[in-house]
Tab-separated table of C-alpha atoms in Angstrom:
chain	number	residue	atom	x	y	z
U	1	MET	CA	31.692	-20.643	-27.123
U	2	ARG	CA	27.966	-20.411	-26.437
U	3	THR	CA	28.074	-16.663	-26.957
U	4	THR	CA	29.838	-17.120	-30.300
U	5	HIS	CA	27.328	-19.775	-31.384
U	6	TRP	CA	24.387	-17.553	-30.412
U	7	LEU	CA	25.903	-14.589	-32.233
U	8	MET	CA	26.464	-16.588	-35.434
U	9	THR	CA	22.891	-17.918	-35.276
U	10	ALA	CA	21.516	-14.399	-34.853
U	11	ILE	CA	23.584	-13.072	-37.756
U	12	LEU	CA	22.460	-15.944	-39.992
U	13	GLY	CA	18.847	-15.250	-39.063
U	14	LEU	CA	19.199	-11.589	-39.945
U	15	LEU	CA	20.798	-12.484	-43.270
U	16	LEU	CA	18.008	-14.892	-44.121
U	17	THR	CA	15.373	-12.327	-43.169
U	18	GLY	CA	17.029	-9.723	-45.342
U	19	CYS	CA	17.283	-12.104	-48.281
U	20	ALA	CA	13.598	-12.976	-47.981
U	21	GLY	CA	12.680	-9.376	-48.733
U	22	ILE	CA	14.884	-9.138	-51.842
U	23	PRO	CA	12.792	-9.544	-55.021
U	24	THR	CA	14.015	-12.422	-57.187
U	25	THR	CA	14.837	-11.703	-60.815
U	26	PRO	CA	13.032	-13.854	-63.378
U	27	THR	CA	14.944	-16.112	-65.715
U	28	PRO	CA	15.219	-14.891	-69.325
U	29	GLU	CA	12.668	-17.576	-70.272
U	30	ALA	CA	10.181	-16.364	-67.643
U	31	ARG	CA	10.655	-12.731	-68.662
U	32	GLN	CA	10.095	-13.601	-72.327
U	33	ALA	CA	6.961	-15.604	-71.482
U	34	LEU	CA	5.422	-12.880	-69.312
U	35	ALA	CA	6.540	-9.866	-71.358
U	36	PRO	CA	7.099	-11.043	-74.945
U	37	THR	CA	6.995	-7.484	-76.324
U	38	GLY	CA	9.666	-6.271	-73.892
U	39	LYS	CA	7.150	-4.556	-71.608
U	40	LEU	CA	4.540	-5.900	-69.210
U	41	ARG	CA	1.079	-5.126	-70.582
U	42	VAL	CA	-1.407	-5.366	-67.716
U	43	GLY	CA	-5.110	-5.653	-68.560
U	44	LEU	CA	-7.185	-3.487	-66.198
U	45	GLN	CA	-10.897	-2.804	-65.789
U	46	LEU	CA	-11.255	0.949	-65.343
U	47	GLY	CA	-13.662	2.114	-62.643
U	48	SER	CA	-13.173	-0.851	-60.311
U	49	PRO	CA	-10.896	-0.093	-57.318
U	50	HIS	CA	-9.789	-3.725	-57.068
U	51	ASN	CA	-8.437	-3.178	-60.604
U	52	VAL	CA	-7.932	0.544	-61.292
U	53	ILE	CA	-9.656	3.878	-60.771
U	54	ARG	CA	-8.557	7.281	-62.084
U	55	ASP	CA	-8.800	10.529	-60.158
U	56	SER	CA	-10.956	12.908	-62.203
U	57	ALA	CA	-8.926	15.954	-61.153
U	58	SER	CA	-5.309	14.757	-61.201
U	59	GLY	CA	-5.629	11.818	-63.580
U	60	GLU	CA	-3.683	9.662	-61.092
U	61	MET	CA	-4.475	5.964	-61.305
U	62	LYS	CA	-4.585	3.583	-58.357
U	63	GLY	CA	-6.064	0.201	-57.546
U	64	VAL	CA	-4.934	-3.212	-56.351
U	65	ALA	CA	-4.314	-4.685	-59.816
U	66	PHE	CA	-2.686	-1.452	-61.009
U	67	ASP	CA	-0.275	-1.407	-58.057
U	68	LEU	CA	0.550	-5.106	-58.309
U	69	GLY	CA	1.052	-4.960	-62.077
U	70	LYS	CA	3.372	-1.990	-61.709
U	71	GLU	CA	5.378	-3.769	-58.999
U	72	LEU	CA	5.587	-6.987	-61.040
U	73	ALA	CA	6.994	-5.021	-63.991
U	74	ARG	CA	9.528	-3.348	-61.687
U	75	ARG	CA	10.741	-6.666	-60.305
U	76	MET	CA	10.978	-8.102	-63.797
U	77	GLY	CA	12.982	-5.089	-64.972
U	78	VAL	CA	10.612	-4.190	-67.822
U	79	PRO	CA	8.382	-1.149	-68.535
U	80	PHE	CA	4.822	-1.221	-67.174
U	81	GLU	CA	1.987	-0.581	-69.635
U	82	PRO	CA	-1.621	-0.454	-68.374
U	83	VAL	CA	-4.203	-1.593	-70.950
U	84	LEU	CA	-7.609	-0.231	-69.920
U	85	TYR	CA	-11.068	-1.724	-70.550
U	86	PRO	CA	-14.603	-0.609	-69.600
U	87	SER	CA	-15.727	-4.093	-68.529
U	88	VAL	CA	-14.375	-7.498	-67.592
U	89	GLY	CA	-15.952	-8.964	-70.734
U	90	ALA	CA	-14.006	-6.539	-72.924
U	91	LEU	CA	-10.864	-7.236	-70.899
U	92	LEU	CA	-11.115	-10.997	-71.423
U	93	ASP	CA	-11.838	-10.517	-75.121
U	94	GLY	CA	-8.707	-8.372	-75.331
U	95	GLY	CA	-6.674	-11.128	-73.731
U	96	LYS	CA	-7.881	-13.617	-76.302
U	97	SER	CA	-6.524	-11.369	-79.050
U	98	GLY	CA	-3.151	-11.021	-77.295
U	99	ALA	CA	-3.607	-7.391	-76.197
U	100	TRP	CA	-2.238	-7.941	-72.668
U	101	ASP	CA	0.140	-10.255	-70.808
U	102	VAL	CA	-1.349	-10.476	-67.308
U	103	ALA	CA	-4.571	-9.330	-65.670
U	104	PHE	CA	-6.341	-9.665	-62.328
U	105	VAL	CA	-9.873	-11.080	-62.495
U	106	GLY	CA	-12.364	-13.196	-60.617
U	107	PHE	CA	-11.498	-16.888	-60.585
U	108	SER	CA	-13.938	-19.568	-61.719
U	109	PRO	CA	-13.519	-23.170	-62.914
U	110	GLU	CA	-14.970	-22.084	-66.280
U	111	ARG	CA	-12.345	-19.372	-66.720
U	112	ALA	CA	-9.581	-21.762	-65.626
U	113	LYS	CA	-10.313	-23.790	-68.766
U	114	GLU	CA	-9.265	-20.804	-70.912
U	115	TRP	CA	-6.637	-19.106	-68.734
U	116	ASP	CA	-3.862	-19.971	-66.296
U	117	PHE	CA	-4.366	-18.596	-62.782
U	118	THR	CA	-2.068	-17.936	-59.848
U	119	ALA	CA	-3.287	-18.438	-56.298
U	120	LEU	CA	-5.841	-15.905	-55.052
U	121	HIS	CA	-4.667	-12.474	-53.953
U	122	LEU	CA	-8.076	-11.009	-52.993
U	123	GLU	CA	-11.377	-12.190	-51.556
U	124	ILE	CA	-14.113	-9.690	-52.418
U	125	GLU	CA	-17.626	-9.556	-51.007
U	126	PHE	CA	-20.665	-9.523	-53.273
U	127	GLY	CA	-23.443	-7.094	-52.406
U	128	TYR	CA	-26.422	-4.990	-53.486
U	129	LEU	CA	-26.725	-1.240	-54.028
U	130	VAL	CA	-30.148	0.420	-53.838
U	131	PRO	CA	-31.110	4.046	-54.558
U	132	GLY	CA	-32.317	6.499	-51.934
U	133	GLY	CA	-35.925	5.959	-50.884
U	134	SER	CA	-35.931	2.315	-52.004
U	135	SER	CA	-38.367	-0.059	-50.324
U	136	ILE	CA	-35.552	-2.620	-50.284
U	137	SER	CA	-33.921	-2.399	-46.848
U	138	THR	CA	-32.301	-5.830	-46.434
U	139	MET	CA	-30.928	-8.557	-48.705
U	140	ALA	CA	-34.013	-10.636	-47.902
U	141	ASP	CA	-36.131	-7.964	-49.622
U	142	VAL	CA	-34.333	-8.381	-52.954
U	143	ASP	CA	-35.406	-11.791	-54.203
U	144	ARG	CA	-39.095	-11.012	-54.728
U	145	PRO	CA	-41.353	-10.977	-57.810
U	146	GLY	CA	-41.267	-7.614	-59.562
U	147	ILE	CA	-37.769	-6.668	-58.363
U	148	ARG	CA	-35.253	-6.058	-61.162
U	149	VAL	CA	-31.569	-6.488	-60.332
U	150	ALA	CA	-28.992	-4.993	-62.704
U	151	VAL	CA	-25.687	-6.788	-63.192
U	152	GLN	CA	-22.716	-6.462	-65.519
U	153	GLU	CA	-23.015	-9.191	-68.152
U	154	LYS	CA	-20.349	-11.920	-68.395
U	155	SER	CA	-19.014	-10.994	-64.961
U	156	GLN	CA	-18.591	-13.180	-61.875
U	157	PRO	CA	-21.519	-11.373	-60.199
U	158	ASP	CA	-23.654	-12.271	-63.247
U	159	ILE	CA	-22.728	-15.955	-62.919
U	160	PHE	CA	-23.402	-15.951	-59.176
U	161	LEU	CA	-26.682	-14.058	-59.418
U	162	SER	CA	-28.024	-16.236	-62.231
U	163	ARG	CA	-27.596	-19.283	-60.000
U	164	THR	CA	-29.008	-17.841	-56.781
U	165	LEU	CA	-31.956	-15.545	-57.515
U	166	LYS	CA	-35.271	-17.396	-57.671
U	167	ASN	CA	-37.967	-14.709	-57.920
U	168	ALA	CA	-36.402	-11.369	-58.884
U	169	ALA	CA	-35.540	-10.625	-62.513
U	170	VAL	CA	-31.926	-10.220	-63.641
U	171	VAL	CA	-31.350	-7.364	-66.120
U	172	ARG	CA	-27.929	-7.036	-67.734
U	173	ALA	CA	-25.756	-4.151	-68.905
U	174	PRO	CA	-22.481	-4.312	-70.858
U	175	SER	CA	-20.562	-2.444	-68.142
U	176	LEU	CA	-20.764	-1.466	-64.491
U	177	ALA	CA	-21.451	2.113	-65.575
U	178	GLY	CA	-24.357	0.726	-67.587
U	179	THR	CA	-25.912	-0.833	-64.471
U	180	LEU	CA	-25.746	2.571	-62.775
U	181	GLU	CA	-27.595	4.159	-65.708
U	182	MET	CA	-30.281	1.472	-65.429
U	183	LEU	CA	-30.727	2.295	-61.755
U	184	LYS	CA	-30.878	6.047	-62.458
U	185	SER	CA	-33.422	5.607	-65.247
U	186	GLY	CA	-35.676	3.398	-63.135
U	187	SER	CA	-35.239	0.307	-65.302
U	188	ALA	CA	-33.617	-1.501	-62.357
U	189	ASP	CA	-34.355	-1.533	-58.615
U	190	ALA	CA	-30.912	-2.601	-57.412
U	191	ILE	CA	-27.384	-3.301	-58.656
U	192	PHE	CA	-25.570	-6.506	-57.794
U	193	SER	CA	-21.784	-6.476	-57.973
U	194	ILE	CA	-18.690	-6.699	-55.810
U	195	LYS	CA	-18.798	-4.330	-52.853
U	196	PRO	CA	-15.681	-2.270	-53.679
U	197	SER	CA	-17.291	-1.270	-56.983
U	198	LEU	CA	-20.661	-0.648	-55.315
U	199	PHE	CA	-19.141	1.700	-52.749
U	200	GLU	CA	-17.418	3.513	-55.621
U	201	ILE	CA	-20.730	3.825	-57.503
U	202	SER	CA	-22.555	5.013	-54.383
U	203	ASN	CA	-20.358	8.125	-54.398
U	204	GLN	CA	-21.951	9.027	-57.746
U	205	LEU	CA	-25.535	8.476	-56.564
U	206	PRO	CA	-26.457	10.597	-53.521
U	207	GLY	CA	-28.739	8.816	-51.087
U	208	SER	CA	-27.899	5.336	-52.357
U	209	ARG	CA	-26.548	2.687	-50.020
U	210	VAL	CA	-24.918	-0.722	-50.030
U	211	LEU	CA	-27.001	-3.265	-48.121
U	212	ASP	CA	-25.529	-4.974	-45.067
U	213	GLY	CA	-24.491	-8.613	-45.325
U	214	ARG	CA	-22.795	-10.612	-48.035
U	215	PRO	CA	-24.451	-13.258	-50.203
U	216	GLY	CA	-21.100	-14.636	-51.333
U	217	ILE	CA	-17.430	-14.045	-52.092
U	218	ASP	CA	-15.709	-13.358	-55.410
U	219	PRO	CA	-12.171	-14.840	-55.365
U	220	HIS	CA	-9.663	-12.848	-57.451
U	221	ALA	CA	-6.294	-13.904	-58.874
U	222	MET	CA	-3.735	-13.007	-61.499
U	223	VAL	CA	-4.514	-14.540	-64.881
U	224	ILE	CA	-2.145	-15.322	-67.758
U	225	PRO	CA	-2.943	-16.492	-71.300
U	226	LYS	CA	-2.453	-20.215	-71.862
U	227	GLY	CA	0.839	-21.302	-73.410
U	228	ARG	CA	3.135	-19.154	-71.256
U	229	ASP	CA	4.185	-21.908	-68.863
U	230	ALA	CA	7.750	-20.615	-68.543
U	231	GLY	CA	6.460	-17.552	-66.693
U	232	LEU	CA	3.736	-19.156	-64.598
U	233	ALA	CA	5.930	-20.227	-61.661
U	234	TYR	CA	7.412	-16.734	-61.374
U	235	ALA	CA	3.940	-15.152	-61.463
U	236	ARG	CA	2.679	-17.517	-58.778
U	237	LYS	CA	5.645	-16.761	-56.529
U	238	PHE	CA	5.143	-13.028	-57.035
U	239	VAL	CA	1.538	-13.250	-55.828
U	240	GLU	CA	2.552	-15.181	-52.710
U	241	ASP	CA	5.330	-12.668	-52.021
U	242	ALA	CA	2.924	-9.770	-52.569
U	243	LYS	CA	0.628	-11.200	-49.905
U	244	SER	CA	3.333	-12.088	-47.374
U	245	GLU	CA	5.210	-8.785	-47.810
U	246	GLY	CA	2.056	-6.713	-47.263
U	247	LEU	CA	1.908	-5.343	-50.822
U	248	VAL	CA	-1.677	-6.462	-51.410
U	249	LYS	CA	-2.808	-5.022	-48.070
U	250	ALA	CA	-1.073	-1.714	-48.850
U	251	ALA	CA	-2.728	-1.569	-52.281
U	252	ILE	CA	-6.156	-2.178	-50.709
U	253	GLU	CA	-5.564	0.670	-48.273
U	254	ARG	CA	-4.195	3.042	-50.926
U	255	ALA	CA	-7.283	2.497	-53.076
U	256	GLY	CA	-9.570	2.917	-50.048
U	257	ILE	CA	-11.370	-0.356	-50.782
U	258	ARG	CA	-14.173	-1.559	-48.526
U	259	GLY	CA	-15.444	-5.136	-48.755
U	260	ALA	CA	-12.183	-6.835	-49.727
U	261	VAL	CA	-9.495	-8.701	-47.780
U	262	VAL	CA	-6.118	-10.265	-48.615
U	263	ALA	CA	-6.506	-13.933	-49.571
U	264	PRO	CA	-4.730	-16.471	-47.324
U	265	LEU	CA	-1.248	-17.638	-48.260
U	266	GLU	CA	-1.105	-20.912	-50.171
């Protein structure tokens, strides 16, 4: 009898484990809320590996948000359509005009007033990039009179930097690529952004380096336009499943991101 009881318990456990890995299908209401056009349009910031980057030779796209958006569309049973933007400001403006259905951006209380967020899926380190031969060797060297720090306007790094720098000057560019041009032209002494993007930029600027240490963390989550409540619970469950099933970790590794970790489960 004990053997039979143990065997039934083991079988039940295996069944439950197997069921846990089976993606749940959204209700028709959730699918309509998240993909009202019949396809899932995912807003993505091009050039940021936590969102999406494109291989210059093959044209292949990869990135944490790209991979998660593609998987969400697959589980929902709808086509996946990436909607690309040069900056987070342009991405958010596109969302306000209804150009995308979900996106993955930095969370802030200010943004939560305009958008609905899931739980976090990524925690990303802030950092500084300096060109080769710079006199700036540590983070402590940055916040000094005469130092100009370039940052992408309307981004989470911009908000953070504006609150923390006391002596250095903040100079803004409309995109991350714009901050790189400022550094190349000599109109900025350093770039402040999230580390995954800085490491990506450093590949384009020989001799440059990302400073050690982290002044703060940028928490990232999936965002959905307000008014789509019927799909919010499904989106939130997807993010938790993506973390627990190792999908976020795999996407980080596939994109080769440094300076980012999977956010804790809620």
